[in-house]
Amino acid sequence: MAGAVRRRVARRVLDAFAAHGVAESRLLLRGTAPDPYEDYRLLDCALDPVFANGGTTTCDALWMGVPVLSIAGRR
């Protein structure tokens, strides 16, 4: 069951990016890793959460030297 849910969520994310012209081949969706900082080495940029506080993950990305994109203004 969990695998099917993960696949559906992944498909929704890929479809949302595709709707904005981002090809699936440009994205890498990964699960959890033993080292929480491991994946930051693979990133070109991180996205700040829109409807939640990025807090720790935003600070971690910046600490690892990964630029963070955010939406300015009120949402």
XYZ file of N, CA and C in Angstrom:
225
model
N 0.818 -1.200 0.000
C 0.000 0.000 0.000
C 0.862 1.264 0.000
N 1.891 1.302 0.854
C 2.726 2.505 0.947
C 3.417 2.796 -0.377
N 3.867 1.754 -1.087
C 4.517 1.944 -2.376
C 3.575 2.552 -3.400
N 2.320 2.115 -3.394
C 1.329 2.650 -4.331
C 1.056 4.117 -4.030
N 0.989 4.470 -2.766
C 0.755 5.863 -2.372
C 1.938 6.724 -2.807
N 3.154 6.225 -2.574
C 4.355 6.965 -2.991
C 4.363 7.206 -4.493
N 3.996 6.181 -5.261
C 3.965 6.328 -6.724
C 2.920 7.355 -7.156
N 1.750 7.355 -6.505
C 0.706 8.341 -6.854
C 1.151 9.755 -6.517
N 1.778 9.917 -5.359
C 2.270 11.243 -4.962
C 3.360 11.697 -5.931
N 4.277 10.796 -6.261
C 5.351 11.136 -7.210
C 4.755 11.563 -8.550
N 3.757 10.857 -9.028
C 3.131 11.198 -10.303
C 2.489 12.577 -10.232
N 1.825 12.894 -9.118
C 1.205 14.216 -8.965
C 2.252 15.322 -8.993
N 3.388 15.108 -8.311
C 4.462 16.102 -8.289
C 5.028 16.285 -9.690
N 5.324 15.183 -10.376
C 5.876 15.267 -11.730
C 4.903 15.944 -12.686
N 3.623 15.627 -12.563
C 2.610 16.259 -13.419
C 2.503 17.756 -13.147
N 2.604 18.151 -11.883
C 2.532 19.577 -11.534
C 3.704 20.338 -12.145
N 4.911 19.777 -12.067
C 6.060 20.428 -12.690
C 5.911 20.459 -14.208
N 5.420 19.366 -14.794
C 5.226 19.304 -16.246
C 4.250 20.378 -16.717
N 3.245 20.659 -15.909
C 2.259 21.696 -16.264
C 2.912 23.075 -16.360
N 4.088 23.218 -15.761
C 4.822 24.490 -15.811
C 6.062 24.394 -16.698
N 6.094 23.364 -17.536
C 7.161 23.248 -18.518
C 8.449 22.617 -18.035
N 8.433 21.986 -16.858
C 9.647 21.332 -16.341
C 9.561 19.843 -16.673
N 10.490 19.371 -17.478
C 10.487 17.970 -17.910
C 10.811 17.030 -16.756
N 10.205 15.864 -16.808
C 10.426 14.845 -15.770
C 11.903 14.482 -15.660
N 12.614 14.512 -16.768
C 14.034 14.147 -16.772
C 14.897 15.132 -15.981
N 14.368 16.317 -15.685
C 15.125 17.310 -14.917
C 14.928 17.167 -13.418
N 14.058 16.261 -13.002
C 13.728 16.100 -11.587
C 14.198 14.748 -11.070
N 14.593 14.729 -9.819
C 14.972 13.499 -9.144
C 14.205 13.444 -7.828
N 13.252 12.539 -7.745
C 12.470 12.381 -6.521
C 13.086 11.237 -5.730
N 13.466 11.525 -4.495
C 14.110 10.522 -3.655
C 13.377 10.403 -2.327
N 13.534 9.270 -1.698
C 12.982 9.057 -0.367
C 13.963 9.549 0.688
N 13.851 9.002 1.870
C 14.743 9.411 2.952
C 16.117 8.755 2.796
N 17.120 9.385 3.361
C 18.493 8.872 3.311
C 19.035 8.780 4.737
N 19.976 7.861 4.983
C 20.543 7.747 6.336
C 21.192 9.053 6.809
N 21.840 9.766 5.889
C 22.470 11.055 6.205
C 21.551 12.159 5.685
N 20.941 12.936 6.568
C 19.972 13.940 6.108
C 20.592 15.028 5.223
N 21.901 15.170 5.229
C 22.548 16.202 4.412
C 23.064 15.658 3.081
N 22.982 14.359 2.892
C 23.501 13.720 1.681
C 22.887 14.309 0.406
N 21.588 14.465 0.385
C 20.906 14.926 -0.833
C 21.194 16.388 -1.168
N 21.592 17.194 -0.207
C 21.888 18.594 -0.504
C 23.044 18.714 -1.494
N 23.930 17.717 -1.528
C 25.054 17.744 -2.465
C 24.586 17.570 -3.907
N 23.381 17.079 -4.112
C 22.846 16.826 -5.450
C 21.998 17.973 -5.984
N 21.668 18.945 -5.137
C 20.718 19.988 -5.502
C 21.369 21.173 -6.212
N 20.642 21.710 -7.182
C 21.015 22.989 -7.788
C 20.375 24.128 -7.008
N 19.147 23.889 -6.522
C 18.426 24.875 -5.714
C 17.368 24.137 -4.910
N 16.915 24.770 -3.834
C 15.848 24.222 -3.001
C 14.645 25.146 -3.094
N 13.468 24.590 -2.900
C 12.238 25.373 -2.929
C 11.721 25.559 -1.510
N 11.463 26.807 -1.129
C 10.905 27.107 0.180
C 9.433 26.696 0.177
N 8.960 26.007 1.211
C 7.546 25.626 1.246
C 6.636 26.858 1.180
N 5.566 26.761 0.415
C 4.674 27.902 0.220
C 3.722 28.089 1.399
N 3.088 27.020 1.828
C 2.051 27.156 2.857
C 2.506 26.703 4.240
N 3.811 26.510 4.411
C 4.344 26.096 5.713
C 5.680 26.788 5.931
N 6.117 26.803 7.163
C 7.396 27.406 7.508
C 8.524 26.449 7.139
N 9.486 26.906 6.310
C 10.608 26.065 5.910
C 11.571 25.798 7.051
N 11.679 26.740 7.958
C 12.506 26.616 9.166
C 13.791 25.846 8.985
N 13.842 24.670 9.559
C 15.065 23.874 9.584
C 15.549 23.512 8.191
N 14.652 23.059 7.324
C 15.095 22.619 5.992
C 15.649 23.783 5.173
N 15.052 24.961 5.296
C 15.574 26.134 4.588
C 16.942 26.510 5.125
N 17.098 26.527 6.435
C 18.400 26.842 7.045
C 19.443 25.791 6.680
N 19.062 24.519 6.684
C 19.990 23.454 6.308
C 20.468 23.634 4.870
N 19.549 23.948 3.964
C 19.917 24.145 2.556
C 20.918 25.289 2.433
N 20.635 26.392 3.083
C 21.539 27.536 3.012
C 22.886 27.211 3.635
N 22.878 26.480 4.745
C 24.114 26.080 5.423
C 24.971 25.197 4.523
N 24.308 24.368 3.685
C 25.018 23.481 2.769
C 25.388 24.188 1.466
N 25.083 25.497 1.367
C 25.450 26.265 0.184
C 24.483 26.144 -0.971
N 23.262 25.699 -0.695
C 22.245 25.543 -1.735
C 21.318 26.758 -1.708
N 21.186 27.474 -2.833
C 20.266 28.612 -2.841
C 18.817 28.141 -2.676
N 18.016 28.980 -2.026
C 16.610 28.649 -1.771
C 15.728 29.646 -2.507
N 14.795 29.138 -3.307
C 13.839 29.983 -4.017
C 12.569 30.106 -3.191
N 12.045 31.311 -3.101
C 10.851 31.576 -2.311
C 9.930 32.506 -3.063
N 8.657 32.480 -2.726
C 7.681 33.404 -3.305
C 7.574 34.614 -2.389
N 7.751 35.791 -2.957
C 7.648 37.014 -2.163
C 6.188 37.408 -1.998
N 5.875 38.043 -0.893
C 4.535 38.551 -0.669
C 3.683 37.641 0.186
N 2.435 38.019 0.330
C 1.504 37.259 1.169
C 0.772 36.232 0.326
N 0.582 35.054 0.889
C -0.127 33.985 0.194
C -1.207 33.459 1.085
